[in-house]
Short mmCIF file of N, CA and C in Angstrom, two decimals:
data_model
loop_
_atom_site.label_atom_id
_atom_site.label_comp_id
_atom_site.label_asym_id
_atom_site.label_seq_id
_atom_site.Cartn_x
_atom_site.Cartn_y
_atom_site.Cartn_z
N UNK A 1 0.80 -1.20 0.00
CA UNK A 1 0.00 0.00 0.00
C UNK A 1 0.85 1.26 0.00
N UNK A 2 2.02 1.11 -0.55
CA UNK A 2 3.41 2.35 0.09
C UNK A 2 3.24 2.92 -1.10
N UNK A 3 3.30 4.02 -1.32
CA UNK A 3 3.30 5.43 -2.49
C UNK A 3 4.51 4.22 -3.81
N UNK A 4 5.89 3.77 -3.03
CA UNK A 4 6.55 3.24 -3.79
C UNK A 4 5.70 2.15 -4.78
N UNK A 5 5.57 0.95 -4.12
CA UNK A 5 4.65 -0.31 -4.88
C UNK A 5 3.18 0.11 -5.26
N UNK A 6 3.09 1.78 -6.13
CA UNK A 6 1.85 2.31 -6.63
C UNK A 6 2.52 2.88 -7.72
N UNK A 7 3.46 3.07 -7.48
CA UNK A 7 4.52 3.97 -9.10
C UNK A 7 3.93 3.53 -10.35
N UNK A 8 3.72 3.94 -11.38
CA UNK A 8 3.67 4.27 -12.97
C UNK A 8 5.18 3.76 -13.10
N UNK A 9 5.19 2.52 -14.25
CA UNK A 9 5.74 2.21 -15.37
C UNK A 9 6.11 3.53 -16.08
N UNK A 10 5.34 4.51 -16.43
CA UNK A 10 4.99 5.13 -17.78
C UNK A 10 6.33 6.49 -16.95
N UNK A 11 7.26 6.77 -18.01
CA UNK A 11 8.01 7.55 -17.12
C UNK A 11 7.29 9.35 -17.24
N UNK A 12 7.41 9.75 -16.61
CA UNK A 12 7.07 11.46 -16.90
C UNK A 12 8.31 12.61 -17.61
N UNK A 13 8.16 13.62 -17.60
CA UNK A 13 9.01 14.48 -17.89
C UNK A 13 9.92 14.46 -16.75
N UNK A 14 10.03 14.92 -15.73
CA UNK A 14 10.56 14.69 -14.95
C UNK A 14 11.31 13.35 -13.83
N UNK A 15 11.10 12.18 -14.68
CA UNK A 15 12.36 10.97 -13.83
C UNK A 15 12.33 10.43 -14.82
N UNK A 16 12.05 10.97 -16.33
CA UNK A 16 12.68 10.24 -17.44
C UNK A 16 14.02 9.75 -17.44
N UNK A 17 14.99 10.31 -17.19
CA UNK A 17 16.00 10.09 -17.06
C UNK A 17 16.72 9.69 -15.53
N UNK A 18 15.67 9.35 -14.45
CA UNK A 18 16.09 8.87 -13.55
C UNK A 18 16.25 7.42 -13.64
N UNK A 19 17.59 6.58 -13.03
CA UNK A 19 17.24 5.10 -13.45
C UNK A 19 18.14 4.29 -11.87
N UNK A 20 18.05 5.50 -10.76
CA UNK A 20 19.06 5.24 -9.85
C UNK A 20 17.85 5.05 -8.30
N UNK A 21 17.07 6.55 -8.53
CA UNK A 21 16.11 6.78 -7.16
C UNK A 21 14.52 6.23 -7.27
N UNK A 22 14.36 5.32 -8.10
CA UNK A 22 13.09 4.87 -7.93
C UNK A 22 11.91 5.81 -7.79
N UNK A 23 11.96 6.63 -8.86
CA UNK A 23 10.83 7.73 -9.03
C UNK A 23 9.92 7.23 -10.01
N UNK A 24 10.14 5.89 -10.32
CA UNK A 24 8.95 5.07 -11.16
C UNK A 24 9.30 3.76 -11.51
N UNK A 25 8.57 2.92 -11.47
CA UNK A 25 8.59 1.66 -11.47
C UNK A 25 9.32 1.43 -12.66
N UNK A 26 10.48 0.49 -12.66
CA UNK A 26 11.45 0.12 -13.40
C UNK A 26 10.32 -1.06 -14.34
N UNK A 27 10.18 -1.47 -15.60
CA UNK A 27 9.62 -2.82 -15.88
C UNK A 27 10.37 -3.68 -16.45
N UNK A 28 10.55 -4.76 -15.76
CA UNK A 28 11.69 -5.94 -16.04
C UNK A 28 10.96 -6.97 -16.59
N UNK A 29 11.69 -7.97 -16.85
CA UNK A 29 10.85 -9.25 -17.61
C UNK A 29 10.06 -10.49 -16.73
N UNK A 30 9.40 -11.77 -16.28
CA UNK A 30 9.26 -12.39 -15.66
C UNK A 30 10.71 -13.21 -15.43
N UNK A 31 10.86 -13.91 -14.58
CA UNK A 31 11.86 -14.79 -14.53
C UNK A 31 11.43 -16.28 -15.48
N UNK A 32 12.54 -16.85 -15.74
CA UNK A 32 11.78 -18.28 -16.65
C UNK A 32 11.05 -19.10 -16.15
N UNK A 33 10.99 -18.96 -14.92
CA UNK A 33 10.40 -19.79 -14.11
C UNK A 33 8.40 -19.27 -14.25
N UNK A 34 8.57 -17.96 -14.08
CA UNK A 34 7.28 -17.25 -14.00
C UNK A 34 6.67 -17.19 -15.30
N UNK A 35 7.37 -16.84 -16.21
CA UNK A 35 6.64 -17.00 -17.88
C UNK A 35 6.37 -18.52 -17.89
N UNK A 36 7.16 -19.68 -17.79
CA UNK A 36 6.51 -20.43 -17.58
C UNK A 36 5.38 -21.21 -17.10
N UNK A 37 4.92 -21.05 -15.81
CA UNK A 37 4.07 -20.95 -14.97
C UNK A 37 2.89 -20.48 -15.84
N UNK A 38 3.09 -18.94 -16.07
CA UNK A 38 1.88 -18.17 -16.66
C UNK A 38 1.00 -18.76 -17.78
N UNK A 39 2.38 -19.33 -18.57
CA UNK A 39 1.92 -19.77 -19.90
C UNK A 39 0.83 -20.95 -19.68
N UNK A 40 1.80 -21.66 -18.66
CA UNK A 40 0.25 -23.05 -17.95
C UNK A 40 -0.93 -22.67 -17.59
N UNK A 41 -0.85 -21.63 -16.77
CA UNK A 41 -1.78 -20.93 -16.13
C UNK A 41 -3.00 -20.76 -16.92
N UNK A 42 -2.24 -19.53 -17.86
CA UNK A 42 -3.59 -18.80 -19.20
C UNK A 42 -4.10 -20.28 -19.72
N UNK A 43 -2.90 -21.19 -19.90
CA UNK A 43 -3.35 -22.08 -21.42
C UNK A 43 -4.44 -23.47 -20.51
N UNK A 44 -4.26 -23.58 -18.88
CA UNK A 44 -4.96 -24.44 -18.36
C UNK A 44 -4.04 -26.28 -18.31
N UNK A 45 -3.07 -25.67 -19.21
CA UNK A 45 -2.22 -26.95 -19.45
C UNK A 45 -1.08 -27.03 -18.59
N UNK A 46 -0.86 -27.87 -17.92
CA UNK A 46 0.35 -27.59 -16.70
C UNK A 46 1.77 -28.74 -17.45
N UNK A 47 2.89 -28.13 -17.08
CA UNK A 47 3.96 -29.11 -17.47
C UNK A 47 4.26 -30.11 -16.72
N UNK A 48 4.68 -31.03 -17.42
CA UNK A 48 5.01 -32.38 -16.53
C UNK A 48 6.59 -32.16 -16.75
N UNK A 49 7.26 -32.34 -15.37
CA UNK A 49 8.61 -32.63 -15.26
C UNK A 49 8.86 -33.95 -14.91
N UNK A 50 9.57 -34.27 -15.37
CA UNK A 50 10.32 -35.88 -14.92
C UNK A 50 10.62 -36.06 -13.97
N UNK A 51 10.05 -36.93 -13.26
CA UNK A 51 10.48 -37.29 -11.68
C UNK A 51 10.15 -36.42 -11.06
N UNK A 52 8.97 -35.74 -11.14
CA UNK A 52 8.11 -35.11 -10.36
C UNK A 52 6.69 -34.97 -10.25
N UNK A 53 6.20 -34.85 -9.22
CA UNK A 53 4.51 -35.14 -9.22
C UNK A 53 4.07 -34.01 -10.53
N UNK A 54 2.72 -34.53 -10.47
CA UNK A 54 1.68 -33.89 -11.83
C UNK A 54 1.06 -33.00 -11.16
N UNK A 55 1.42 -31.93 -12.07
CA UNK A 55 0.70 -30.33 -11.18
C UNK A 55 1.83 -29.51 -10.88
N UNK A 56 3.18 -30.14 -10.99
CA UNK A 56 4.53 -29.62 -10.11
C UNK A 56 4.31 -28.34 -10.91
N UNK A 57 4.48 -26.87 -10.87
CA UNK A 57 4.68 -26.10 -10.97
C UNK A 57 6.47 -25.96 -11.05
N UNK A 58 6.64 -24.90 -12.30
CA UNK A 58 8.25 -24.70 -12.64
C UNK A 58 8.95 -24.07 -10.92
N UNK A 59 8.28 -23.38 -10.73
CA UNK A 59 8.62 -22.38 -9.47
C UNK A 59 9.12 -23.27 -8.07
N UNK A 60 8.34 -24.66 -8.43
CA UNK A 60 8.32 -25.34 -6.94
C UNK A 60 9.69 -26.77 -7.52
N UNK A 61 10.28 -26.61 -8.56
CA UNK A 61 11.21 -27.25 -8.91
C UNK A 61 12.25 -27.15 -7.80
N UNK A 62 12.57 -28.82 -7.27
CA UNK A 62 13.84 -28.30 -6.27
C UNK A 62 15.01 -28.27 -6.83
N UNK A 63 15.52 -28.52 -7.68
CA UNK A 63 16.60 -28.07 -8.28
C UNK A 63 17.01 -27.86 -9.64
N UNK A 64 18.21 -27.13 -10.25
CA UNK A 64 17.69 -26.63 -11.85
C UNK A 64 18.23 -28.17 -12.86
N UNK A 65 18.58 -29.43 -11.41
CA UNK A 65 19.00 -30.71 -12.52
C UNK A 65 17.61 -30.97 -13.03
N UNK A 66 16.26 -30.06 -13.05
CA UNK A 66 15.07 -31.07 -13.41
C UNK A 66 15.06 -30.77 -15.01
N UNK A 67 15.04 -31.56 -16.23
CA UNK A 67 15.13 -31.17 -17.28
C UNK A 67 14.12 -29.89 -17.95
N UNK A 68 14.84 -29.47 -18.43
CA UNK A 68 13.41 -28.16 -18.91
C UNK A 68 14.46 -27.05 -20.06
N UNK A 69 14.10 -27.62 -21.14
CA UNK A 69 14.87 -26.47 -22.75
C UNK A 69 14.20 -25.50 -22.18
N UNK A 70 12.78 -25.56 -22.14
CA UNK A 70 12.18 -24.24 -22.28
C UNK A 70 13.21 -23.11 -20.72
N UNK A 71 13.52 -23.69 -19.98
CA UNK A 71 13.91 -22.98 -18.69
C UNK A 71 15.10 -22.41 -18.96
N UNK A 72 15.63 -23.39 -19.51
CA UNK A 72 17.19 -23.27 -20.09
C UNK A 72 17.37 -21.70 -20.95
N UNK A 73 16.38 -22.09 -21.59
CA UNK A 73 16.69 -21.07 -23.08
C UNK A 73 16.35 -19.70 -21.82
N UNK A 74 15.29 -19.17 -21.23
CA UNK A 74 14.85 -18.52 -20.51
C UNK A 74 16.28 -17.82 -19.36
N UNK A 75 16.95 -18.64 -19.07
CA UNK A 75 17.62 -18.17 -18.41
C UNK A 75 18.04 -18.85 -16.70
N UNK A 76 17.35 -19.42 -16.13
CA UNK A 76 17.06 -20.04 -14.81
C UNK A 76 18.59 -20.36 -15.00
N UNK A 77 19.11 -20.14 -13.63
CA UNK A 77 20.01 -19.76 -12.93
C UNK A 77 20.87 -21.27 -13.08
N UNK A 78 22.10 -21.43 -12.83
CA UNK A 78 22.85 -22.66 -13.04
C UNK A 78 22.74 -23.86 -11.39
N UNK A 79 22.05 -22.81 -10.42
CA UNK A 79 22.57 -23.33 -8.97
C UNK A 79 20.71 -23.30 -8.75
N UNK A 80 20.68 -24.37 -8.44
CA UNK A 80 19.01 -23.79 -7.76
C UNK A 80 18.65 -22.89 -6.33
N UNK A 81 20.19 -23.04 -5.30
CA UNK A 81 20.24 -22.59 -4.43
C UNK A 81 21.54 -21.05 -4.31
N UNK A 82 21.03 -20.53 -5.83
CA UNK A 82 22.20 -19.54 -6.05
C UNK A 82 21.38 -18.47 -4.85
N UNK A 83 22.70 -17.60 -4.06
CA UNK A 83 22.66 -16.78 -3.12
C UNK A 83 22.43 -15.37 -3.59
N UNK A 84 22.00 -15.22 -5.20
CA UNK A 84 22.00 -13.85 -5.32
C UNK A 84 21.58 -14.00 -6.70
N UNK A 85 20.07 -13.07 -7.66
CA UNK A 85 19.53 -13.39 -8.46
C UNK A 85 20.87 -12.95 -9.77
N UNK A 86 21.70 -12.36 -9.26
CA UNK A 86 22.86 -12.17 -10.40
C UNK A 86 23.40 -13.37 -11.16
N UNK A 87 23.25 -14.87 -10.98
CA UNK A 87 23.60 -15.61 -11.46
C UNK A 87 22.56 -15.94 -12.42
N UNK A 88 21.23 -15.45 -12.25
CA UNK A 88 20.17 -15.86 -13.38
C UNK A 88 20.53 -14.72 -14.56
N UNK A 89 20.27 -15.28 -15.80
CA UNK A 89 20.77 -14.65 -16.85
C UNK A 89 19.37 -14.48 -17.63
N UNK A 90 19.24 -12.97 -17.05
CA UNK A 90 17.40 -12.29 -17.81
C UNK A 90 17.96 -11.22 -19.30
N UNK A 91 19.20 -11.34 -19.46
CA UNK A 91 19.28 -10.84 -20.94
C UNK A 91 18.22 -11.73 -21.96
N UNK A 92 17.15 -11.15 -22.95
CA UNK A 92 17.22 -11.61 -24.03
C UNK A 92 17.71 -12.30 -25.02
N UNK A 93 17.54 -12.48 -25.95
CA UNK A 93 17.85 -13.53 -26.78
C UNK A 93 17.08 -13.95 -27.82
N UNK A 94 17.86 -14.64 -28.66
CA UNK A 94 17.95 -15.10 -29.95
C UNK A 94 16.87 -16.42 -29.83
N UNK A 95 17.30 -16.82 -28.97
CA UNK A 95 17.06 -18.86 -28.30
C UNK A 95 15.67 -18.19 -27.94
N UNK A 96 15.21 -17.35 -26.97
CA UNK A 96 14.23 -16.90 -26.48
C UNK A 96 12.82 -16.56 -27.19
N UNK A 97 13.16 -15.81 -28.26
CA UNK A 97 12.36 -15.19 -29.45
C UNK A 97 12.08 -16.44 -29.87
N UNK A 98 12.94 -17.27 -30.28
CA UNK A 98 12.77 -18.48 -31.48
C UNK A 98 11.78 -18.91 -30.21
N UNK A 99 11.94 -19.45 -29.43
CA UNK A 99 11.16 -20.28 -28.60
C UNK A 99 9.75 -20.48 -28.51
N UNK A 100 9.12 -18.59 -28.42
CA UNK A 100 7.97 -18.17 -28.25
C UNK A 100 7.51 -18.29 -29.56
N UNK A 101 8.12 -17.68 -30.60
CA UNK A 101 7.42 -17.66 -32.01
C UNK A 101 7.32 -18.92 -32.59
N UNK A 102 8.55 -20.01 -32.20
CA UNK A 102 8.23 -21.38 -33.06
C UNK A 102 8.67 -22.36 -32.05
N UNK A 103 8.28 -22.17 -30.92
CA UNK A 103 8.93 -23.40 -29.97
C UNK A 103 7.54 -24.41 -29.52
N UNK A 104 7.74 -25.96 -29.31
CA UNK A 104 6.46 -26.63 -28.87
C UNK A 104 5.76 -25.91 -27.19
N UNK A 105 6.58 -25.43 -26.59
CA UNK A 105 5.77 -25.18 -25.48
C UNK A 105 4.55 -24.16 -25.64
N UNK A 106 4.78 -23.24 -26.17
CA UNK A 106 3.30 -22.39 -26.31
C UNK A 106 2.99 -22.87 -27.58
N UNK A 107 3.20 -23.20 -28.38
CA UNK A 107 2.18 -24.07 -29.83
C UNK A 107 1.39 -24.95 -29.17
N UNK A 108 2.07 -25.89 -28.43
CA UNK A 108 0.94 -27.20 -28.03
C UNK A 108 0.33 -26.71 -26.91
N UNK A 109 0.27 -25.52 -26.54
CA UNK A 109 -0.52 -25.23 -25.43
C UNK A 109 -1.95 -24.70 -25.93
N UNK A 110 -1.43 -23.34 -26.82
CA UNK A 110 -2.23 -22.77 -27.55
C UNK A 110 -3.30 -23.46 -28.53
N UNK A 111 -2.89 -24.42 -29.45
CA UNK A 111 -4.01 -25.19 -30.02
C UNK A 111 -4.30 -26.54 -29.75
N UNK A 112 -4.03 -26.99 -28.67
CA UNK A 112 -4.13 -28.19 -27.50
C UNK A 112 -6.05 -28.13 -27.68
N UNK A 113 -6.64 -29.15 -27.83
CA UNK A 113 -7.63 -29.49 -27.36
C UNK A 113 -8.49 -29.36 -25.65
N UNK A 114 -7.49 -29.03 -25.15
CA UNK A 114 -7.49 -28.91 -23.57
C UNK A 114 -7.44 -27.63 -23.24
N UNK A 115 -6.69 -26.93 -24.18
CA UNK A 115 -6.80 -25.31 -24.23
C UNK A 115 -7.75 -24.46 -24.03
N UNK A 116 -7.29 -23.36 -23.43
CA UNK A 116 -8.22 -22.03 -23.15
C UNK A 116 -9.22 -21.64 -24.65
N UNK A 117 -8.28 -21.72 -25.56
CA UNK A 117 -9.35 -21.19 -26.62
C UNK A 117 -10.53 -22.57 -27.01
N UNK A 118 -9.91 -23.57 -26.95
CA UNK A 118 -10.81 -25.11 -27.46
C UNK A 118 -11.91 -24.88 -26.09
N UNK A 119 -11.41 -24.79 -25.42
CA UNK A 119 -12.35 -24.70 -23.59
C UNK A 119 -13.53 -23.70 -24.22
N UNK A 120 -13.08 -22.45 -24.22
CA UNK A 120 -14.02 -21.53 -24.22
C UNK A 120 -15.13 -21.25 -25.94
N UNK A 121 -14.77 -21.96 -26.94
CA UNK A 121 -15.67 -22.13 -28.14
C UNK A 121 -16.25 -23.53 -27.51
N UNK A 122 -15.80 -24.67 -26.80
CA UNK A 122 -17.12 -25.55 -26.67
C UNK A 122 -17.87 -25.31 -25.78
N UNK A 123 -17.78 -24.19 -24.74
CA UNK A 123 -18.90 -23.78 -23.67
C UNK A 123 -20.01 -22.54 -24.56
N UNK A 124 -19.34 -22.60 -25.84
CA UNK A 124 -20.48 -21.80 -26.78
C UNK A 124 -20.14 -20.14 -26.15
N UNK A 125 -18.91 -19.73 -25.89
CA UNK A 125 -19.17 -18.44 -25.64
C UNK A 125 -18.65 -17.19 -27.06
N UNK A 126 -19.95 -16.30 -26.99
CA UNK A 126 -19.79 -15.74 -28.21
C UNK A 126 -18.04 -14.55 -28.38
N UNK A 127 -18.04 -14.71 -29.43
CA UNK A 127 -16.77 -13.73 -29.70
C UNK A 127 -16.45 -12.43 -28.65
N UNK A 128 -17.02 -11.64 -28.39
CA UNK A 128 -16.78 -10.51 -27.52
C UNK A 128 -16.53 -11.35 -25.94
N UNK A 129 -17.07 -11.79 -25.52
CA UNK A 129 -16.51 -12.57 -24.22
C UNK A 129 -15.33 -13.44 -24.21
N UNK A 130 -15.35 -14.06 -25.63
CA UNK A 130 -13.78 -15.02 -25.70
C UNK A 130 -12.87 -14.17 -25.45
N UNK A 131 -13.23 -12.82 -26.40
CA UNK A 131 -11.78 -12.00 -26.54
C UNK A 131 -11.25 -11.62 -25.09
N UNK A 132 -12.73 -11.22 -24.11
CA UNK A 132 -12.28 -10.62 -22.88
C UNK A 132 -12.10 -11.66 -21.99
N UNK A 133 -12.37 -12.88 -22.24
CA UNK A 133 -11.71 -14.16 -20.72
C UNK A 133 -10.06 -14.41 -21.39
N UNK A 134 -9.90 -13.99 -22.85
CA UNK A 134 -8.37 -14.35 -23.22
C UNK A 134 -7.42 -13.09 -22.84
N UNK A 135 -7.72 -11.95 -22.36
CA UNK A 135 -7.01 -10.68 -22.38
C UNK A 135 -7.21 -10.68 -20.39
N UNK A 136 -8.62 -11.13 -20.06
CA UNK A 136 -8.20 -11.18 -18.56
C UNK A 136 -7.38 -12.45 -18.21
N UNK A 137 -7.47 -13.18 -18.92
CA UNK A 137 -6.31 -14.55 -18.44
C UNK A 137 -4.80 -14.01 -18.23
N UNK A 138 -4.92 -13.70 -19.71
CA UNK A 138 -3.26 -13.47 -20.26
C UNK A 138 -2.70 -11.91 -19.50
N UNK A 139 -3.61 -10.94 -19.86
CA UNK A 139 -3.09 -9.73 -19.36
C UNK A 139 -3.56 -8.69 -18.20
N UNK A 140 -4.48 -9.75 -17.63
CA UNK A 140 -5.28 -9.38 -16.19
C UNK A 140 -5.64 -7.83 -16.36
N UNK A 141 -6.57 -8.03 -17.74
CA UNK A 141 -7.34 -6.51 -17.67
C UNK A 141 -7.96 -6.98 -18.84
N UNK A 142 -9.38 -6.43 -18.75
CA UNK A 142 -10.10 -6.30 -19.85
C UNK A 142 -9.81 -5.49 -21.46
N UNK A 143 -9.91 -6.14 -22.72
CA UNK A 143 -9.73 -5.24 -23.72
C UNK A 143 -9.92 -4.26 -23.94
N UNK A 144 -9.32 -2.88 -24.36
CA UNK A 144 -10.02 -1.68 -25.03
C UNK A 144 -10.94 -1.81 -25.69
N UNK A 145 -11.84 -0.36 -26.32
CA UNK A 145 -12.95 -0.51 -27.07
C UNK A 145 -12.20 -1.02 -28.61
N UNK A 146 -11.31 0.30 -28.57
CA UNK A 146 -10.12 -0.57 -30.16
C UNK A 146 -9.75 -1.51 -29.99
N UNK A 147 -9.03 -2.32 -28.96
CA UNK A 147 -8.61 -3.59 -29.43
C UNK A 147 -10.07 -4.71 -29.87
N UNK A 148 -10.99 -4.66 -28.95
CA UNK A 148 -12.21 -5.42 -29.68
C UNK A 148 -12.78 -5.09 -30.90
N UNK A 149 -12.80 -3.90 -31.31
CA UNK A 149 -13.71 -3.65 -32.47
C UNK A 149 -12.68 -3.98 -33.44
N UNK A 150 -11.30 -3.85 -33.50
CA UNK A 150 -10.23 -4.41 -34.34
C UNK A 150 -10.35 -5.90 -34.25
N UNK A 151 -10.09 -6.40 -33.44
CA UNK A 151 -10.34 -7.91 -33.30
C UNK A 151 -11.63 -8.57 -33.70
N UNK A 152 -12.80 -8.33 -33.54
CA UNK A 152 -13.82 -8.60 -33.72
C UNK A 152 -14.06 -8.42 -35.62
N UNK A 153 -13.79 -7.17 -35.53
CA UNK A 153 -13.42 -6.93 -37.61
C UNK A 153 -13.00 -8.08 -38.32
N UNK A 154 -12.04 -8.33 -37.89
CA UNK A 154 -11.31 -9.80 -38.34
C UNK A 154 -11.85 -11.07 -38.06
N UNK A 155 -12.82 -11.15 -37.07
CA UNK A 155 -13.08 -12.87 -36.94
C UNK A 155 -14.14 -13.96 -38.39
N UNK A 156 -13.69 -14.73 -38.30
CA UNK A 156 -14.18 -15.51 -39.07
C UNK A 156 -15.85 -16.07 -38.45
N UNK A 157 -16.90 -15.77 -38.77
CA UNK A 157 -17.93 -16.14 -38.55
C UNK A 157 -18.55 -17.49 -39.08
N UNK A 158 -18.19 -17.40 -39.90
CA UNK A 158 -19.35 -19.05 -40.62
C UNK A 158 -18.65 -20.41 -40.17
N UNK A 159 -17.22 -20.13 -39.92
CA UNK A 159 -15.89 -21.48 -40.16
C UNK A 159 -15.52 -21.92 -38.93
N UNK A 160 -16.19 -22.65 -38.28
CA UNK A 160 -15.82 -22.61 -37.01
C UNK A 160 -14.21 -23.53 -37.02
N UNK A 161 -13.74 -23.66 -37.91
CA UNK A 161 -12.40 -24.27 -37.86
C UNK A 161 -11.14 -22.97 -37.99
N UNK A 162 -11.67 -21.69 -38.63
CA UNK A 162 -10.66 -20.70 -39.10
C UNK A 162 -11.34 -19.52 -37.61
N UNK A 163 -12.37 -19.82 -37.27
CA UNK A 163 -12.78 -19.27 -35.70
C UNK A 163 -11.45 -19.78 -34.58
N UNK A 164 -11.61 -21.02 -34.92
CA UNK A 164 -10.77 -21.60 -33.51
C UNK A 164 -9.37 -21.28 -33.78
N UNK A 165 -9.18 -21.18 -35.56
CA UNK A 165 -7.13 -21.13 -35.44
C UNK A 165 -7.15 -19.28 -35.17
N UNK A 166 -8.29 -18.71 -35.50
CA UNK A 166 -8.00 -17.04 -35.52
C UNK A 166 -7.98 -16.65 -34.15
N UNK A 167 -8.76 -17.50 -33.13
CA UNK A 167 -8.56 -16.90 -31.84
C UNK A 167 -7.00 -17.49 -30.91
N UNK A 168 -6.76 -18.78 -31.73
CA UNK A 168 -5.74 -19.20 -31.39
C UNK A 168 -4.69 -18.22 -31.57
N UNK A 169 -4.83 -18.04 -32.73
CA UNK A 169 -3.57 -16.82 -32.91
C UNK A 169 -3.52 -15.82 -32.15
N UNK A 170 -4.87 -14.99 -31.97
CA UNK A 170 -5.28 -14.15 -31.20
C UNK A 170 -4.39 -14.49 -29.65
N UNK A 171 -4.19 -15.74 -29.13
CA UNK A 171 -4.28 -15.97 -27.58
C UNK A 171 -2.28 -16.22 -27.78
N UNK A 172 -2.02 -16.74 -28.84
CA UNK A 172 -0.76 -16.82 -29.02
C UNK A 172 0.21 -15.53 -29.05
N UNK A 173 -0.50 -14.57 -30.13
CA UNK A 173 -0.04 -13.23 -29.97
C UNK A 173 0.23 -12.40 -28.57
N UNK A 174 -0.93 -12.40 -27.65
CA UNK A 174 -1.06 -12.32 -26.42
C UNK A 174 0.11 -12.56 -25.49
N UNK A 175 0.37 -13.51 -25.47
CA UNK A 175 1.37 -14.24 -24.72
C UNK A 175 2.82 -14.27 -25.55
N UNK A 176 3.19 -13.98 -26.84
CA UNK A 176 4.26 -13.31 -27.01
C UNK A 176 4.68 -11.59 -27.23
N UNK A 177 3.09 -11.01 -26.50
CA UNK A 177 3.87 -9.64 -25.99
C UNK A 177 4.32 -8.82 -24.87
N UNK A 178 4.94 -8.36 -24.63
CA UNK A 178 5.83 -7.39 -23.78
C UNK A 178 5.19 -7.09 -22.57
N UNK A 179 3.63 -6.95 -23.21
CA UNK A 179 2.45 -7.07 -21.60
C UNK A 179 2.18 -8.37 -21.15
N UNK A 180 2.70 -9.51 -21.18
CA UNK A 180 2.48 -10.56 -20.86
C UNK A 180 4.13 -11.05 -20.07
N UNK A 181 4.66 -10.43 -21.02
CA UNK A 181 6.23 -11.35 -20.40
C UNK A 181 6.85 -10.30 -19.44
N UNK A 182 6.49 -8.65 -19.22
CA UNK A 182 7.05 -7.92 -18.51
C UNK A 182 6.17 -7.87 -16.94
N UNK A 183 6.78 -7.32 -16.07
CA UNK A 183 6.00 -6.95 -14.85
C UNK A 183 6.20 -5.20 -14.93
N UNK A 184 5.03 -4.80 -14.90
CA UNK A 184 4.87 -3.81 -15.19
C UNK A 184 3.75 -2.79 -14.41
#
């Protein structure tokens, strides 16, 4: 509830150029552990790690020997019990980008039968509500009036097969942008 953990992202004229006294919320990326997580979260699909119970969450991994590319590429730290987040490596990347745009973890999440978008066209919910349970999942806020009336412009009405890949895309896009992977 502190004036600090209420700060604006958005910088002003004045601490534009501050990057030392915390005159506005810095926005950093999730850790790999947390984009991970999220991605289960929105998509309803949870990862299975090897030699670990079903449901295990990336976060509750006891150590970083549990196999995981996707963690790897992300960055998660070499020590699971490293003493200082400086050993996790949150630079960007090449490996990273490729991952999200063409990697199996968010593809098979995203048009998974088990999926948020497959979930929410067989409970019959019409287009304007899909868009807003996929934008409060993914970006814990309801759509603008432009982003729906843009989105909605584009949907495929008669095809319910080019319905399900357009919202897919829709939920995929989502989750490879900057409001999804940053804390902000």
């Amino acid at each position: 509830t502190s004036n600090t953990y209420q700060l604006s992202a958005t910088p002003t004229t004045e601490n534009r150029r501050d990057t030392m006294f915390y005159s506005r919320y810095y926005p950093r990326r999730m850790t790999a552990e947390q984009i991970l997580d999220a991605i289960c979260q929105v998509s309803g699909i949870s990862e299975a790690f090897d030699g670990q119970p079903a449901g295990t969450r990336a976060q509750q991994l006891p150590d970083t020997k549990v196999a995981s590319a996707f963690l790897d590429v992300f960055g998660r730290p070499l020590r699971r019990s490293a003493s200082c987040e400086c050993e996790r490596i949150q630079d960007p990347n090449l490996g990273q980008a490729l991952e999200l745009l063409n990697g199996t973890e968010l593809h098979d999440r995203v048009v998974s039968d088990e999926g948020l978008v497959n979930r929410l066209i067989q409970q019959s919910v019409d287009d304007r509500d899909l868009v807003e349970a996929m934008y409060l999942g993914s970006l814990s806020r309801l759509p603008g009036t432009r982003e729906v009336d843009a989105i909605l412009a584009g949907a495929p009405a008669d095809n319910a097969k080019l319905r399900r890949q357009y919202y897919e895309d829709l939920l995929w896009a989502l989750l490879n942008g900057k409001e999804f992977l940053f804390n902000h």
